[in-house]
PDB file of C-alpha atoms in Angstrom:
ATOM      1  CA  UNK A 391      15.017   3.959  -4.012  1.00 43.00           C
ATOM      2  CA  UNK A 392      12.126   5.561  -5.735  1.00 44.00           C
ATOM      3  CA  UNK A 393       9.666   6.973  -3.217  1.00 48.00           C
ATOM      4  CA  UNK A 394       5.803   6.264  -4.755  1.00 43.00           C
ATOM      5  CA  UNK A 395       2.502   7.670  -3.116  1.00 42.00           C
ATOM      6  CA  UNK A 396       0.290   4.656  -2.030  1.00 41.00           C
ATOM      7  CA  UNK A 397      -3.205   5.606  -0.312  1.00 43.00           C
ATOM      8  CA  UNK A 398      -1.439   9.390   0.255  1.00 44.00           C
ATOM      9  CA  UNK A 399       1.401   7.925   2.037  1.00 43.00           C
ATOM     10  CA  UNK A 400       4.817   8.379   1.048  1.00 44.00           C
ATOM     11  CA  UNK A 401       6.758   5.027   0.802  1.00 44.00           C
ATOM     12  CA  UNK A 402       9.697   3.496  -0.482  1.00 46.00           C
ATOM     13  CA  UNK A 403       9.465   1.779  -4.122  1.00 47.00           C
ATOM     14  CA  UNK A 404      10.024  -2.572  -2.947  1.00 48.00           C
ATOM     15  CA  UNK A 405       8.731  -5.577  -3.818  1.00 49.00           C
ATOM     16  CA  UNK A 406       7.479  -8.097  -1.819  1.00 50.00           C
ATOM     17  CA  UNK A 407       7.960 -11.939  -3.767  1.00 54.00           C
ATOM     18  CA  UNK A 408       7.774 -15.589  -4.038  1.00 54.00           C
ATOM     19  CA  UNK A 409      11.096 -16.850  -3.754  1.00 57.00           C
ATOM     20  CA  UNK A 410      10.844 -19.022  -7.077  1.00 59.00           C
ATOM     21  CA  UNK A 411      13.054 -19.706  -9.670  1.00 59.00           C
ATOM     22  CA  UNK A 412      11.426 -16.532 -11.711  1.00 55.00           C
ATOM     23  CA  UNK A 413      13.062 -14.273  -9.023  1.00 59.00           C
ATOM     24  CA  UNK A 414      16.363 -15.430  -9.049  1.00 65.00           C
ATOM     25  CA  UNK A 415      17.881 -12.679 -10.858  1.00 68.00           C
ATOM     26  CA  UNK A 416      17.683 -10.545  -8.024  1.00 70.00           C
ATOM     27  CA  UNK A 417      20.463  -7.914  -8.819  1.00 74.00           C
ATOM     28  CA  UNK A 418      18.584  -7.782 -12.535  1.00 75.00           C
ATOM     29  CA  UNK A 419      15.286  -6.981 -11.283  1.00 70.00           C
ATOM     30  CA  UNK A 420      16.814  -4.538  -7.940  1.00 77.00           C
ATOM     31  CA  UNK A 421      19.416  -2.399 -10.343  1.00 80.00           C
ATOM     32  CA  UNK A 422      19.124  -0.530 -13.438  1.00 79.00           C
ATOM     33  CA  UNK A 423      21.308  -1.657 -16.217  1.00 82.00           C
ATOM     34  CA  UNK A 424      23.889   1.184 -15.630  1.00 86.00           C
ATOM     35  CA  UNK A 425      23.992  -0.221 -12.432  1.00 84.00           C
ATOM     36  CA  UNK A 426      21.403   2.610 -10.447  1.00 83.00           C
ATOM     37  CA  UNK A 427      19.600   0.921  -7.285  1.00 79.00           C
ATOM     38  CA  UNK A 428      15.868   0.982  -8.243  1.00 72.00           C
ATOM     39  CA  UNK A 429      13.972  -1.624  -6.019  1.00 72.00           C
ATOM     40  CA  UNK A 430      14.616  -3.999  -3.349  1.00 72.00           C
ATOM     41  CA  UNK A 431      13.068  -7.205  -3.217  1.00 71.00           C
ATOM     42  CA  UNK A 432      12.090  -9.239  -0.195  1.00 68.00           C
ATOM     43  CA  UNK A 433      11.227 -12.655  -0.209  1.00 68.00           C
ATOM     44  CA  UNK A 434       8.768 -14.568   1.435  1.00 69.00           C
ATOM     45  CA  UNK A 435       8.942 -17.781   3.829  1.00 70.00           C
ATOM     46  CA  UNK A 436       7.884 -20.641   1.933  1.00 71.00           C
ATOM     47  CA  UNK A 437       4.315 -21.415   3.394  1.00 72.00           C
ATOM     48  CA  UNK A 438       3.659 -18.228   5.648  1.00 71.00           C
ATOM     49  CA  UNK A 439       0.659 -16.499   3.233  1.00 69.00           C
ATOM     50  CA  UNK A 440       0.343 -13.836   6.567  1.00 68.00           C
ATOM     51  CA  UNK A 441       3.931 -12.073   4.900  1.00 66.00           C
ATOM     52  CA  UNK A 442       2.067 -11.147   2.243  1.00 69.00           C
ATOM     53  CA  UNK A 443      -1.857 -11.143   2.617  1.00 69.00           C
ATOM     54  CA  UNK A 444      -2.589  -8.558  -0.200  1.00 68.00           C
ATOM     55  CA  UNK A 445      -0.727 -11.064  -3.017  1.00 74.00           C
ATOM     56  CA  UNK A 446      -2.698 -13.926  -0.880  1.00 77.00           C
ATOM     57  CA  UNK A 447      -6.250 -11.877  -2.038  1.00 83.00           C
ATOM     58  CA  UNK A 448      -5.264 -11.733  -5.662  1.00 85.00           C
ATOM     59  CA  UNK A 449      -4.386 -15.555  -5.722  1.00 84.00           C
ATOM     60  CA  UNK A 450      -7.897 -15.893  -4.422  1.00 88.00           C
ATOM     61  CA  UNK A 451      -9.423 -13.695  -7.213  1.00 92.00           C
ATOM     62  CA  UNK A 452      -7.098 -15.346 -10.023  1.00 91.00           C
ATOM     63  CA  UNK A 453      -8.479 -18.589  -8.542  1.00 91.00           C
ATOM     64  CA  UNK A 454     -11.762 -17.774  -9.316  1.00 94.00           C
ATOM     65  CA  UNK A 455     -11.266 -17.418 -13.047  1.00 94.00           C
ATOM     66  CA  UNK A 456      -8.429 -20.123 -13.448  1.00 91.00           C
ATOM     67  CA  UNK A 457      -8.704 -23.135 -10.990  1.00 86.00           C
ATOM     68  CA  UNK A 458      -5.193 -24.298  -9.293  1.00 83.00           C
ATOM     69  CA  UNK A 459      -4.182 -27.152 -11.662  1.00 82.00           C
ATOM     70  CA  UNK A 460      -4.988 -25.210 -15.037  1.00 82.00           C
ATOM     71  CA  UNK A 461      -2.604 -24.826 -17.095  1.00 82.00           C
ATOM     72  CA  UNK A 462      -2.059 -20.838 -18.452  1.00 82.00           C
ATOM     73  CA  UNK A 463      -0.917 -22.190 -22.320  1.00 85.00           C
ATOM     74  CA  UNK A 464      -4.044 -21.339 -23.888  1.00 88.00           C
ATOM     75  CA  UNK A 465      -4.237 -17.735 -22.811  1.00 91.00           C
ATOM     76  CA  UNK A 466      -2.427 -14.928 -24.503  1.00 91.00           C
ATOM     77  CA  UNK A 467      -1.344 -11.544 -22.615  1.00 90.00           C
ATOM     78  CA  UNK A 468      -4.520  -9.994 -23.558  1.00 93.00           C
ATOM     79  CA  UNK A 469      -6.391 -12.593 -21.376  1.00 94.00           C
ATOM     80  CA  UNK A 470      -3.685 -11.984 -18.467  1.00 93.00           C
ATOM     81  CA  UNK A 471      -4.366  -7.956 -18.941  1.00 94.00           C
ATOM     82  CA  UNK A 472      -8.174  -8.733 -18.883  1.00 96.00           C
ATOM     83  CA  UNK A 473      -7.982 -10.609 -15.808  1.00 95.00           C
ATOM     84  CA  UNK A 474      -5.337  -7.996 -13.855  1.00 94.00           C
ATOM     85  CA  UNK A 475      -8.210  -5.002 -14.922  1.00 96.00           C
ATOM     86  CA  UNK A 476     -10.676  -7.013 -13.339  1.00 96.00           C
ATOM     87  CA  UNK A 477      -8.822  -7.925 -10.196  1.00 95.00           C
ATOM     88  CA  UNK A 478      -7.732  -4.348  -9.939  1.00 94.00           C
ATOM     89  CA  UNK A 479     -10.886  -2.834 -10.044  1.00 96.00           C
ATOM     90  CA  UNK A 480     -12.440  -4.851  -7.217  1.00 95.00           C
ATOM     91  CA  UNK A 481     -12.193  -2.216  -3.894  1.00 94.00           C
ATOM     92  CA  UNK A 482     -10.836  -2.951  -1.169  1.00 91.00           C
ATOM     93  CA  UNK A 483     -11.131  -2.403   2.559  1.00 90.00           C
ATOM     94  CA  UNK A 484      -7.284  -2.141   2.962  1.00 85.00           C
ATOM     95  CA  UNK A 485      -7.063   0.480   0.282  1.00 88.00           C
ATOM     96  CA  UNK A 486      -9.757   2.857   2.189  1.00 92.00           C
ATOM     97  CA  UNK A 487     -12.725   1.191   0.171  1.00 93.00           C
ATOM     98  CA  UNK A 488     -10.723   1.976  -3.317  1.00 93.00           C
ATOM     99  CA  UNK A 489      -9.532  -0.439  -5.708  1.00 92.00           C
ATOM    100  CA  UNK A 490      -5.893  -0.526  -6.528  1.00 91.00           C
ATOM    101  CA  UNK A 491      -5.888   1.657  -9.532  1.00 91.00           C
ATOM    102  CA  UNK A 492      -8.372   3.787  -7.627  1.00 93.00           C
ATOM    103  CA  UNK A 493      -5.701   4.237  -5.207  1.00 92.00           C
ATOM    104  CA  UNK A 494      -2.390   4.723  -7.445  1.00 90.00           C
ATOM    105  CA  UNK A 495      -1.617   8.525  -7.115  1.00 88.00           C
ATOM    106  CA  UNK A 496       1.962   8.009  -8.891  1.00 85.00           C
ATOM    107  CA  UNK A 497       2.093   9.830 -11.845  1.00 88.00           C
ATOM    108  CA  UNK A 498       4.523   7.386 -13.507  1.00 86.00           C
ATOM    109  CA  UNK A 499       3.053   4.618 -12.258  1.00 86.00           C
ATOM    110  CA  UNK A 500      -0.475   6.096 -13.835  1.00 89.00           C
ATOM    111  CA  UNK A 501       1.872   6.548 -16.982  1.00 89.00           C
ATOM    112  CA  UNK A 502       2.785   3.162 -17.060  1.00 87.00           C
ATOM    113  CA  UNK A 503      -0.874   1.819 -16.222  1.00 90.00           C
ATOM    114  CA  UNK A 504      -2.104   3.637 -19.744  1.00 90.00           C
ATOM    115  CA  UNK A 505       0.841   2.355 -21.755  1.00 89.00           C
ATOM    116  CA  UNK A 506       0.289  -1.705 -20.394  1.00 90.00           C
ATOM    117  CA  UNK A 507      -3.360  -0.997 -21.073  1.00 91.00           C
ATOM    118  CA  UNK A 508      -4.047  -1.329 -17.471  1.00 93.00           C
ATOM    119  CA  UNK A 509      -7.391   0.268 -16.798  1.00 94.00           C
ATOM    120  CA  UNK A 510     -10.310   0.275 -14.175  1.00 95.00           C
ATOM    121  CA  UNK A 511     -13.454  -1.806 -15.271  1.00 96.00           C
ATOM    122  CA  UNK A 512     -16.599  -0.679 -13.633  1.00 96.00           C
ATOM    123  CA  UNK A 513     -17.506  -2.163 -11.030  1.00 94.00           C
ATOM    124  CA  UNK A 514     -20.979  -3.819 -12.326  1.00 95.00           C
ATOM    125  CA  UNK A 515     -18.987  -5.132 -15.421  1.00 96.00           C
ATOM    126  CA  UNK A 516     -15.987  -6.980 -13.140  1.00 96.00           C
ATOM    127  CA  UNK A 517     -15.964 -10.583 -13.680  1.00 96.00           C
ATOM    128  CA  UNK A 518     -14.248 -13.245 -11.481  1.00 96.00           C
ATOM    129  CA  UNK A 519     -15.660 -16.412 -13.159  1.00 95.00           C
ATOM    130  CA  UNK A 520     -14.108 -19.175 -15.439  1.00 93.00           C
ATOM    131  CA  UNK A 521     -16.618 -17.067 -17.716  1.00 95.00           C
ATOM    132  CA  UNK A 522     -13.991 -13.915 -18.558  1.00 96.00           C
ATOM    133  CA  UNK A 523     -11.511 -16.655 -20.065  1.00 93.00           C
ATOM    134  CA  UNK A 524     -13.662 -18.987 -21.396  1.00 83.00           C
ATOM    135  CA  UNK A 525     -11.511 -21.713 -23.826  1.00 68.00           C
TER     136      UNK A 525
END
């Protein structure tokens, strides 16, 4: 597996999931297609949110924008990247007081970041209200 540097540390490239129906593929999403181990996901106990407090936060912020019940129809991908730019600028305490793109050190991860259009928002501009995807 790909080792990544997160917060200086060296660790182990895995991913940490849900385990619904959109992660049922799991030899799709863990291999390349030549068949090269890339990943390893782990899934999550149905109703035990302490396995995975970090994704718990970002439900939180996404909740703040888009109420539990809403349907996601109306927005297009350049709503989703709008709202993922927002969340991901917002610092945080288990990052040492940096936000998550703050903290990536990766160079292909930063790579990938520009070419997704992933991108820090300043911190006086980030917006976690029904406001940033108003329809």
């Amino acid at each position: 597996m790909k080792k990544v540097t997160v917060c200086g540390k060296q660790e182990n490239m895995s991913r940490l999931t849900f385990n619904g129906s959109e992660f049922k593929h799991t030899r799709d999403l863990e291999t390349t297609e030549d068949g090269k181990k890339r990943t390893k996901v782990f899934y999550c106990d149905p109703q035990a949110s302490w396995q995975k407090p970090q994704i718990e936060k970002n439900h939180e912020f996404i909740r703040y924008v888009l109420p539990k019940g809403k349907t996601l129809n109306p927005y297009t991908q350049e709503d989703m990247l709008l709202l993922a730019n927002n969340i991901n600028s917002i610092r945080r305490e288990s990052l040492g007081n940096k936000s998550p793109y703050e903290a990536t050190t990766d160079k292909s991860i930063l790579r990938l970041m520009e070419l997704m259009g992933l991108h820090t928002v300043p911190a006086d501009e980030v917006n976690l209200t029904p406001a940033l995807l108003k329809r």
